mmCIF file of C-alpha atoms in Angstrom:
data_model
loop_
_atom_site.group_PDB
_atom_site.id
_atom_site.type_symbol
_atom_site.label_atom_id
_atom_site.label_comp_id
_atom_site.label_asym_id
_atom_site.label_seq_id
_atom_site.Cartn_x
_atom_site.Cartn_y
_atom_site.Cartn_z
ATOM 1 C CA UNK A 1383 65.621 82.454 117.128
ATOM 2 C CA UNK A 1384 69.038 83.350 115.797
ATOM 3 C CA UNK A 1385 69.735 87.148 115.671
ATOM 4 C CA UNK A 1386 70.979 86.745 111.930
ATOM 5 C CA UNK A 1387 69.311 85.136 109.142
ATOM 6 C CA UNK A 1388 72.714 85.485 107.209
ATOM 7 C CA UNK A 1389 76.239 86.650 107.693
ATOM 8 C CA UNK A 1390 78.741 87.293 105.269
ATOM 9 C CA UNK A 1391 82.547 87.503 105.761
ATOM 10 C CA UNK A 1392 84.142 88.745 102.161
ATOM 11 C CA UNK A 1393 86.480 91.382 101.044
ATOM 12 C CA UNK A 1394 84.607 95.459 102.366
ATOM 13 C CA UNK A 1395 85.435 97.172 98.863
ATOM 14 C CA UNK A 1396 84.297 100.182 97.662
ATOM 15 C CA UNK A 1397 82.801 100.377 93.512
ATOM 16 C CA UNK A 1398 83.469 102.822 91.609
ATOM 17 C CA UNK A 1399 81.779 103.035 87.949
ATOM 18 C CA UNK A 1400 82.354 103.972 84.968
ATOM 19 C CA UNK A 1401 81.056 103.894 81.422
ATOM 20 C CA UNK A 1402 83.337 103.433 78.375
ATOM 21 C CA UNK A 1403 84.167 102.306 75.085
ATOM 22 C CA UNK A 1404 86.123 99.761 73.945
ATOM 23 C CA UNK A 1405 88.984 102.237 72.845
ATOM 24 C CA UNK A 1406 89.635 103.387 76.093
ATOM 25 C CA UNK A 1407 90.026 100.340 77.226
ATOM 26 C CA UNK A 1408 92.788 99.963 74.664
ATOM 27 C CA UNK A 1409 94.317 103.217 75.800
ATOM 28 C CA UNK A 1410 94.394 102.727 78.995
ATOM 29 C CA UNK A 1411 95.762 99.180 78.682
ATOM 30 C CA UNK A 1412 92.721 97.402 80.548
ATOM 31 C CA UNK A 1413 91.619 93.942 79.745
ATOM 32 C CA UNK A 1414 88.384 93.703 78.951
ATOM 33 C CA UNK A 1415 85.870 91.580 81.344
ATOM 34 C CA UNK A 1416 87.925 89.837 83.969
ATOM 35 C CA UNK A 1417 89.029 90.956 87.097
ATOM 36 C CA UNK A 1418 92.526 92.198 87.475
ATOM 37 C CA UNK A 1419 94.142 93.242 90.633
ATOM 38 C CA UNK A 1420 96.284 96.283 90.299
ATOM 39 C CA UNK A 1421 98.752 98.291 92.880
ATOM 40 C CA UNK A 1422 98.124 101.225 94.649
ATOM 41 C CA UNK A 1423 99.575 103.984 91.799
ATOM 42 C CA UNK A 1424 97.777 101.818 89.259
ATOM 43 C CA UNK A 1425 94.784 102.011 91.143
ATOM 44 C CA UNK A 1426 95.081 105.934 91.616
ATOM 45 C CA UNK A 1427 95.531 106.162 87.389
ATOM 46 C CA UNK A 1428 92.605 104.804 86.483
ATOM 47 C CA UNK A 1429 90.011 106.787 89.216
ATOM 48 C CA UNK A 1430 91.780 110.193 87.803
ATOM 49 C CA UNK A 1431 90.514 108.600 84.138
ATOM 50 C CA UNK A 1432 86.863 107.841 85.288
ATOM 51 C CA UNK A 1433 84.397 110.345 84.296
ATOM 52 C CA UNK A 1434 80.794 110.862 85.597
ATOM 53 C CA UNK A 1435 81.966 107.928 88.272
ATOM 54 C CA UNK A 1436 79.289 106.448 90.833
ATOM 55 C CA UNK A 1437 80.233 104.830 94.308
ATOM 56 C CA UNK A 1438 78.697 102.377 95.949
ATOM 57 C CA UNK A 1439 79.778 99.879 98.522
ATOM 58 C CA UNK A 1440 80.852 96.320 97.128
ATOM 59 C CA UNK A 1441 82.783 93.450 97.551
ATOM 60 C CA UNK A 1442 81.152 90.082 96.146
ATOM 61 C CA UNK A 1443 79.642 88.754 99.546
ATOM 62 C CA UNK A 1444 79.196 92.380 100.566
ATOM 63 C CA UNK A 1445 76.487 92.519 97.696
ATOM 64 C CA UNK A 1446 75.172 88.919 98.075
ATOM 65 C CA UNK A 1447 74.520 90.283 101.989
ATOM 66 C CA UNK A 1448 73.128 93.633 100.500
ATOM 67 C CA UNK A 1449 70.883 91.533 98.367
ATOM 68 C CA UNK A 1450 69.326 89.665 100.963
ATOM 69 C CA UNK A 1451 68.843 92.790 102.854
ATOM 70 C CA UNK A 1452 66.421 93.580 99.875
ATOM 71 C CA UNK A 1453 64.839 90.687 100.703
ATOM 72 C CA UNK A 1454 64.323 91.049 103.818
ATOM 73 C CA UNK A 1455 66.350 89.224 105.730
ATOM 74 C CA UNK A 1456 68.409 90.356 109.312
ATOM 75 C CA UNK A 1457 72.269 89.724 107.940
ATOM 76 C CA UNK A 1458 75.649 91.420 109.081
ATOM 77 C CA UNK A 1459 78.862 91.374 106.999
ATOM 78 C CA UNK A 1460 82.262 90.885 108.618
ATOM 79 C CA UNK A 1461 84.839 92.788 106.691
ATOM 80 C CA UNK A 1462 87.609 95.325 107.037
ATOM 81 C CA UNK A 1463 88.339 99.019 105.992
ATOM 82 C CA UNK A 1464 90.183 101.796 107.071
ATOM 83 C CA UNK A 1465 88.441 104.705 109.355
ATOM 84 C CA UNK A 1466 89.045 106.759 106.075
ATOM 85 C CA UNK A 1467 86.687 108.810 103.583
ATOM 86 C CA UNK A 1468 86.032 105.928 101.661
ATOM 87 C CA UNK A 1469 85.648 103.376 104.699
ATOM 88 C CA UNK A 1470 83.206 105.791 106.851
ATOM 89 C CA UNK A 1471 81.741 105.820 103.695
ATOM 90 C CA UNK A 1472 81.190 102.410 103.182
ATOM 91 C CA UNK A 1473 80.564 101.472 106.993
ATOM 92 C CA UNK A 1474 77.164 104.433 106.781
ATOM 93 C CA UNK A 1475 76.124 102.854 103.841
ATOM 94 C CA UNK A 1476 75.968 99.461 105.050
ATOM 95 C CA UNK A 1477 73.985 100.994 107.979
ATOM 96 C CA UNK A 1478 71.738 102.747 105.819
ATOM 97 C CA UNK A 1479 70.658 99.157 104.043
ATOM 98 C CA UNK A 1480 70.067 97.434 107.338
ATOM 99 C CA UNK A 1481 72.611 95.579 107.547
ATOM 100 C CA UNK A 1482 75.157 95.487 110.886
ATOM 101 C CA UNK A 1483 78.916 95.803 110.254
ATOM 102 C CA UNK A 1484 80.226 95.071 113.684
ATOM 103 C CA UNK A 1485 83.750 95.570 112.743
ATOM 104 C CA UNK A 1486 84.331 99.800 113.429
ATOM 105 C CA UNK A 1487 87.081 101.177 110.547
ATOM 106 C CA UNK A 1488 90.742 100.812 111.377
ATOM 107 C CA UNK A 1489 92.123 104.291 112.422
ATOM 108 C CA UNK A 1490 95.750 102.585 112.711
ATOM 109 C CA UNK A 1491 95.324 100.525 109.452
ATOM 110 C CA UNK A 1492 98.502 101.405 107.206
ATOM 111 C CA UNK A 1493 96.501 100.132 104.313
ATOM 112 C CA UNK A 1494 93.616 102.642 102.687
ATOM 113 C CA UNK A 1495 89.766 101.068 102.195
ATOM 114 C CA UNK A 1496 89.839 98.964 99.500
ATOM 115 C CA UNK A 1497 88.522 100.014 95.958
ATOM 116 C CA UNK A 1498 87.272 98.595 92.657
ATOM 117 C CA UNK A 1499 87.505 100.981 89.110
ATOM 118 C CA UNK A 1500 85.147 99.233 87.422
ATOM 119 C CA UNK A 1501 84.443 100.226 83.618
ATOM 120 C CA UNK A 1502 81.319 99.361 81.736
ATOM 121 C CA UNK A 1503 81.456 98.971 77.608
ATOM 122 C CA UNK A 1504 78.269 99.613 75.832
ATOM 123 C CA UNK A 1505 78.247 95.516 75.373
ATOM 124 C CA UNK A 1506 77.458 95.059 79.742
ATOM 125 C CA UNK A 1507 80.580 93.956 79.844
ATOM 126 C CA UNK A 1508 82.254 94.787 83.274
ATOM 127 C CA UNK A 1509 86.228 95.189 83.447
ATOM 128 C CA UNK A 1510 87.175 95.346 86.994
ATOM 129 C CA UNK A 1511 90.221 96.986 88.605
ATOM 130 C CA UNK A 1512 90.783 96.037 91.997
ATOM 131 C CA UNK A 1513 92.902 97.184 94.357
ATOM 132 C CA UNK A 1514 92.509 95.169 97.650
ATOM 133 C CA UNK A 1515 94.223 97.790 100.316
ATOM 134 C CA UNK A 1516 92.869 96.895 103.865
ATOM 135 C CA UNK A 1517 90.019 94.474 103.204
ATOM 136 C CA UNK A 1518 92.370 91.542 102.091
ATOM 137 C CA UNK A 1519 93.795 91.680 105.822
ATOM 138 C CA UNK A 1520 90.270 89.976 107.296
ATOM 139 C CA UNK A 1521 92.072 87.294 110.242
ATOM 140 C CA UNK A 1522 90.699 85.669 113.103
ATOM 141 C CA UNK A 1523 90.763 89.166 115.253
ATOM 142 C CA UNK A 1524 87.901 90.403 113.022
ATOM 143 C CA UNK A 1525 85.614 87.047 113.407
ATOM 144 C CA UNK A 1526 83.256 87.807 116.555
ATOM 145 C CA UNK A 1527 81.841 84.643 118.062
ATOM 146 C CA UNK A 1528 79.193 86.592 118.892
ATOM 147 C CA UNK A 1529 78.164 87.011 115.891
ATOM 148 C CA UNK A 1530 79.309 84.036 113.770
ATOM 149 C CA UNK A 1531 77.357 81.751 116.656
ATOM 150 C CA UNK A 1532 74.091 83.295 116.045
ATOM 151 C CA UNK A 1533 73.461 83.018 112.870
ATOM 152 C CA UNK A 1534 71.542 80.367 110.867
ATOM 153 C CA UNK A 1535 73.328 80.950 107.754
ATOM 154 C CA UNK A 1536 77.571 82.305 107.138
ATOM 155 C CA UNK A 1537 78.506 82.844 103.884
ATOM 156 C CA UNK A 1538 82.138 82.903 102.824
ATOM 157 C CA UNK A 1539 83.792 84.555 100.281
ATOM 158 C CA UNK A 1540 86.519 82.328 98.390
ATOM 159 C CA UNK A 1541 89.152 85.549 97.250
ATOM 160 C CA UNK A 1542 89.761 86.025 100.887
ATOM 161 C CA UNK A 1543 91.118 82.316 101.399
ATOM 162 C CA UNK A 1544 94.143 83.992 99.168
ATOM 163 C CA UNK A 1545 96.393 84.204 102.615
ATOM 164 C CA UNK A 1546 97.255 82.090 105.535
ATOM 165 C CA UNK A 1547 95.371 84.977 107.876
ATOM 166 C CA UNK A 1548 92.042 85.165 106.089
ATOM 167 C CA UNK A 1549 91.845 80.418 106.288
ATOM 168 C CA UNK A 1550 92.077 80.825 109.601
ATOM 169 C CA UNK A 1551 89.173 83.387 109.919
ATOM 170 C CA UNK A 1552 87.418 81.460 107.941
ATOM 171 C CA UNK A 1553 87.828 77.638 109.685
ATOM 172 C CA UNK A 1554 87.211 80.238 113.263
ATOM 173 C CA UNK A 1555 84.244 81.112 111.743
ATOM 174 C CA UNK A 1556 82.897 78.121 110.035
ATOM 175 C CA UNK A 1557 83.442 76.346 113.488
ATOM 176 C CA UNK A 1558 81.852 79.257 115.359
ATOM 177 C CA UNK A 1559 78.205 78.905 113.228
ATOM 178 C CA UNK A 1560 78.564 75.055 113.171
ATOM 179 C CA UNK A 1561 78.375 75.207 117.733
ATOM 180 C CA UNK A 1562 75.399 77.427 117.246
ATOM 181 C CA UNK A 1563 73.916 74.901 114.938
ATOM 182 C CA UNK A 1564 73.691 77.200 111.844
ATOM 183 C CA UNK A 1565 74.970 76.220 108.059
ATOM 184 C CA UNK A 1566 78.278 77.139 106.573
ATOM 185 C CA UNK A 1567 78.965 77.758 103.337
ATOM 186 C CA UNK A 1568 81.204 79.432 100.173
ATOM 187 C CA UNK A 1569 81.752 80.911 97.175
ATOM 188 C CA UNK A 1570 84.462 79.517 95.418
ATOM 189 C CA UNK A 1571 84.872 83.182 93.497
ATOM 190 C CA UNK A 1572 88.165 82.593 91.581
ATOM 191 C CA UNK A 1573 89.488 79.390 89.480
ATOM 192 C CA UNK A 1574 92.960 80.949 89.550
ATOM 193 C CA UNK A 1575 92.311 80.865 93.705
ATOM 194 C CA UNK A 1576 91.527 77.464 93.330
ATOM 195 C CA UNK A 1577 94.448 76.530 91.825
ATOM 196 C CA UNK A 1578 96.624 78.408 94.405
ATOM 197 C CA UNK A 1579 95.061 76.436 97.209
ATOM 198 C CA UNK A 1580 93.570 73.477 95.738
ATOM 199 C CA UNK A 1581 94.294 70.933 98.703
ATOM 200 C CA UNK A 1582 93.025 73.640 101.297
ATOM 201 C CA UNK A 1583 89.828 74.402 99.397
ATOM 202 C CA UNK A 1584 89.026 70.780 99.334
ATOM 203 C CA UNK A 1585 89.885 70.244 103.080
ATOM 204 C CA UNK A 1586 86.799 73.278 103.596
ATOM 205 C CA UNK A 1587 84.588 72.076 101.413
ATOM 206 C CA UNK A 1588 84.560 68.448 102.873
ATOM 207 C CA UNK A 1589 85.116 69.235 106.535
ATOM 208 C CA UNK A 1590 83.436 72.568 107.256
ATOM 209 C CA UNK A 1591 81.113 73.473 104.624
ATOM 210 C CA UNK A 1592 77.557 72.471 104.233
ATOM 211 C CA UNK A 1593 77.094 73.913 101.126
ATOM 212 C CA UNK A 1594 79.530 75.127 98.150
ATOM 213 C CA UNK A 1595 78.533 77.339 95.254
ATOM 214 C CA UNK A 1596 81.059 77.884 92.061
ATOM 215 C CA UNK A 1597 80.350 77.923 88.314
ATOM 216 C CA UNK A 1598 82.183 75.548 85.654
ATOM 217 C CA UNK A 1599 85.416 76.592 85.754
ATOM 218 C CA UNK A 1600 86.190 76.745 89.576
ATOM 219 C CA UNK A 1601 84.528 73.077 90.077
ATOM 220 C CA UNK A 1602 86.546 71.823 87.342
ATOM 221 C CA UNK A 1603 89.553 73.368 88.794
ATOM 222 C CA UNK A 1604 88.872 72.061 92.137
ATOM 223 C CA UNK A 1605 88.783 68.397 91.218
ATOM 224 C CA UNK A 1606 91.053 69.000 87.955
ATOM 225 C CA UNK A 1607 88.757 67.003 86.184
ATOM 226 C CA UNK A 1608 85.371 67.533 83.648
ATOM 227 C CA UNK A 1609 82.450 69.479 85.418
ATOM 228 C CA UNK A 1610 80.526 65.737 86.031
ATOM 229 C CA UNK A 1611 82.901 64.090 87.175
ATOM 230 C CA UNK A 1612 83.380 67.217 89.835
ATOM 231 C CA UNK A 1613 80.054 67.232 90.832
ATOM 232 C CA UNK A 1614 79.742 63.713 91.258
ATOM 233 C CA UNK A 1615 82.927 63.931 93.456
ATOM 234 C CA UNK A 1616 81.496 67.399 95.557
ATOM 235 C CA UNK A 1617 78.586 66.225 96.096
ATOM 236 C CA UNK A 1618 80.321 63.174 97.981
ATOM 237 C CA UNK A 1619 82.180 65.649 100.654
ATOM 238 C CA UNK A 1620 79.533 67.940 100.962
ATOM 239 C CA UNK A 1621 75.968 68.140 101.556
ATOM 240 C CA UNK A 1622 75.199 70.891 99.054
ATOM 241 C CA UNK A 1623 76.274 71.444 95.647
ATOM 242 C CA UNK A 1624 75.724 74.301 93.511
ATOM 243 C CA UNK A 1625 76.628 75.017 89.551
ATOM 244 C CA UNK A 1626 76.168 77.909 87.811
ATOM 245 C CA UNK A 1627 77.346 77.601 83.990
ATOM 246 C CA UNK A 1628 77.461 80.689 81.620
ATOM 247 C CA UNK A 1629 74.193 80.944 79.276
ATOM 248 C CA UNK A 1630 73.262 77.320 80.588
ATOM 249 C CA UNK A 1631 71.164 75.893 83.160
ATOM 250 C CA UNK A 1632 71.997 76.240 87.262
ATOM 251 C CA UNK A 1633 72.899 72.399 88.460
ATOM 252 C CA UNK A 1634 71.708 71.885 92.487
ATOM 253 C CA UNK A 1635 73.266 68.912 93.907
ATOM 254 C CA UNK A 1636 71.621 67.707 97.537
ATOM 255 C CA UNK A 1637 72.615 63.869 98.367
ATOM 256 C CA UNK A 1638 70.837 62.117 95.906
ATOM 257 C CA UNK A 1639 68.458 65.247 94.297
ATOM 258 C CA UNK A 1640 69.717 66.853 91.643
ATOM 259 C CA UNK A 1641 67.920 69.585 90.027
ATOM 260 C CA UNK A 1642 68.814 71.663 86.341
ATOM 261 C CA UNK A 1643 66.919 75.489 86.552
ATOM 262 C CA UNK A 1644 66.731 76.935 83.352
ATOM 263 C CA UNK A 1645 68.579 80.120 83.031
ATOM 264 C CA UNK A 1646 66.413 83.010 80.820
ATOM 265 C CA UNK A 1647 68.984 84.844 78.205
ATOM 266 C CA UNK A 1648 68.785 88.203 78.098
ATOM 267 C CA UNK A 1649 71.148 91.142 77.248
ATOM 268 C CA UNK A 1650 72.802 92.238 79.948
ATOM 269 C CA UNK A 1651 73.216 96.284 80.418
ATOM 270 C CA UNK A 1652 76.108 95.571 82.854
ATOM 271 C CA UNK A 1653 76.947 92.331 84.081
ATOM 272 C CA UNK A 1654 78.483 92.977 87.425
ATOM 273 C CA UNK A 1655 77.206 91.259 90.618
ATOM 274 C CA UNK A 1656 75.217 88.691 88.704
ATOM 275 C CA UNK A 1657 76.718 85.488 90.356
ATOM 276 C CA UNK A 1658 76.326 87.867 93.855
ATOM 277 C CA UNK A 1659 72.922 88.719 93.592
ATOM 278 C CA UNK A 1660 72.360 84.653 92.503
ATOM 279 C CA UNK A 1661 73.727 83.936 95.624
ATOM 280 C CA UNK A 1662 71.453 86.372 97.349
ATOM 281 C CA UNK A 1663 68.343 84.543 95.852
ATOM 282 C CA UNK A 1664 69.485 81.204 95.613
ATOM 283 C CA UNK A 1665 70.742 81.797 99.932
ATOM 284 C CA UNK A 1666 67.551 83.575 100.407
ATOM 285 C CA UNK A 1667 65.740 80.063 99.518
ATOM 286 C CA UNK A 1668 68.343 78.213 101.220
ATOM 287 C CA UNK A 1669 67.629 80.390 104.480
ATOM 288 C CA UNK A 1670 63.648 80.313 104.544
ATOM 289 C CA UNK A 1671 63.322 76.238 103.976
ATOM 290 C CA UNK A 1672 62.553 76.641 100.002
ATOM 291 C CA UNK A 1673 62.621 73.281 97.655
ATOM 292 C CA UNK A 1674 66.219 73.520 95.339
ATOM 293 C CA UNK A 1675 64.202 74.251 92.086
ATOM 294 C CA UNK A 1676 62.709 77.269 94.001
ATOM 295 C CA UNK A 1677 65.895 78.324 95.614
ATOM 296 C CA UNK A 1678 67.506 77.761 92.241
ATOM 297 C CA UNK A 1679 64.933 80.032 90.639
ATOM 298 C CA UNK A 1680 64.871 82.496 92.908
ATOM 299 C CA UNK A 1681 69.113 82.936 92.448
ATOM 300 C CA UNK A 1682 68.292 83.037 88.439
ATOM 301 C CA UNK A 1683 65.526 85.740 88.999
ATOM 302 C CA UNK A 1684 67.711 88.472 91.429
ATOM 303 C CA UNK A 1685 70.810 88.120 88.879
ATOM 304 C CA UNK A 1686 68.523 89.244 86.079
ATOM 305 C CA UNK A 1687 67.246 91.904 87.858
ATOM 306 C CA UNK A 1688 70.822 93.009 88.233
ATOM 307 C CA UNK A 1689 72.168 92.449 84.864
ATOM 308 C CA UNK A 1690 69.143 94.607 83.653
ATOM 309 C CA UNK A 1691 70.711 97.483 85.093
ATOM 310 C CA UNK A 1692 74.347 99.758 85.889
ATOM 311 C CA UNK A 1693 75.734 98.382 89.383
ATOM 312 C CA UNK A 1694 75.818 95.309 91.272
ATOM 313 C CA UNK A 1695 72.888 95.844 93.799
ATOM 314 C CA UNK A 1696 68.967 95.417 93.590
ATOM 315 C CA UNK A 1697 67.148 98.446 92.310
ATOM 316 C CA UNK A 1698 63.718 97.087 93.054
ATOM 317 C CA UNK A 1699 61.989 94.839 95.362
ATOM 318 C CA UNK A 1700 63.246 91.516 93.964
ATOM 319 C CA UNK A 1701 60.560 89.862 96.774
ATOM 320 C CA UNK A 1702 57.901 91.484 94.383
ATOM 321 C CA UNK A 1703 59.510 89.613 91.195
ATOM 322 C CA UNK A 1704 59.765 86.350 93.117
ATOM 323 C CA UNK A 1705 56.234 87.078 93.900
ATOM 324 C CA UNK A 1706 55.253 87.398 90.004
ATOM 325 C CA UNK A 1707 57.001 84.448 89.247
ATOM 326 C CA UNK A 1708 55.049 82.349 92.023
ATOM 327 C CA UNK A 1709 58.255 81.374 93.795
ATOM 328 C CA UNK A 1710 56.423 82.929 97.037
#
């Protein structure tokens, strides 16, 4: 028995919410429903201009892991924050959900605990402000073996493969879980990372990962060719393939099974943490032995659980809806 079921190595940030309308968006000069990193003073700006804000730990493997915890499953995240009011603050929470954070906050960290101003338009769109700080520092001194061998599942988080430090965390890592005979896998998270380290991401993904999961626009930018002809080619250099496609069925790619799980539309009250919390179902099929369609099911159900609500984490016991739904 492995002493995780899942750990997750990703960027330790901290959300903080906001509601707004499309005006103050304008105002404030933020573009509406991508992800924008911003500098300290920026980032400092925009939390003075939130009102009625919520916190809650974040990070996009952060609330994959947090997801699973939901589930049910033992996991740890591997991340880094400063021993700061946000970062003890993040570290208890973590705690409080069950799941271990074995790396203690930096007390000699120049860098302050990363944070995301995230502001939500009446529409569920989610316009994120990020300001990395301390968690984008993640490097091979953070990676316990101890940890990383005793798990049957690592999950990797694809903004952290942005510098030289966090790819060789990652191929420490990936190595680390493959000598303890768990599976390794990613989240591509970013076209515009793809691009910046195209012939690295494809070196991962066909020597150390066992299973990749991106939607369209990062396959297609990983291959620089149509989303078939990607797939065709990932599912060539690595075991498991999987697609997510916006408003369109989820495409699961093992050797020669492929599987299409219809995706339900609804209107989202805030989008944020949908892809996470599919990874959280989709992994937690991957982790207990379920068939694709299930696993592919089960990632389709815990994102629209999340999209139903404000925030990026499970309100409910998303075992209970996989339970209605007959998927357990």
């Amino acid at each position: 028995m492995k002493q995780y079921q899942v750990v997750g190595i990703g960027n330790a940030v901290v959300d903080v919410i906001a509601q707004c309308d499309d005006s103050f968006l304008e105002h404030m000069g933020i573009e509406k429903g991508i992800m924008q990193l911003i500098e300290r003073e920026r980032g400092e700006t925009l939390y003075g201009a939130m009102k009625e804000r919520t916190q809650a730990p974040g990070g996009s493997v952060g609330n994959t892991i947090a997801g699973l915890g939901n589930l049910g499953l033992t996991t740890a995240f591997i991340g880094r924050v400063r021993d700061d009011t946000l970062g003890r603050f993040y570290e208890a929470a973590l705690h409080g959900e069950g799941t271990d954070f074995p790396n203690p906050p930096v007390k000699a960290g120049e860098l302050p605990t990363s944070r995301s101003m995230i502001f939500v338009t009446p529409d569920g769109e989610r316009s994120m402000n990020t300001y990395l700080g301390i968690s984008a520092e993640v490097s091979t001194e953070d990676v316990s073996l101890d940890v990383v061998e005793n798990t049957q599942v690592l999950f990797l988080e694809g903004y952290l493969f942005d510098k030289d430090h966090g790819k060789a965390a990652f191929l420490k890592a990936a190595q680390g879980c493959h000598r303890g005979g768990g599976k390794a896998g990613i989240a591509l998270s970013d076209p515009f990372c793809v691009d910046r380290h195209r012939a690295d991401f494809r070196r991962l993904v066909r020597d150390q990962m066992d299973y990749v999961i991106g939607n369209q626009h990062e396959w297609e930018s990983l291959y620089q060719t149509d989303l078939e002809s990607a797939l065709k080619q990932a599912a060539e250099e690595c075991e498991m393939v999987v697609c997510t496609r916006s408003g369109d069925d989820v495409v699961l790619i093992r050797g020669e099974e492929r599987v299409s799980v219809p995706v339900k539309r609804v209107v989202p009250v805030d989008a944020t943490g949908a892809g996470d919390q599919f990874a959280a179902g989709f992994l937690y099929g991957y982790a207990t032995g379920q068939s694709l369609t299930t696993a592919g099911r089960m990632g389709c159900a815990a994102a629209a659980e999340v999209i139903g609500h404000y925030g990026a984490r499970p309100e409910v016991d998303v075992k209970a809806i996989f339970a209605g739904q007959g998927l357990i």
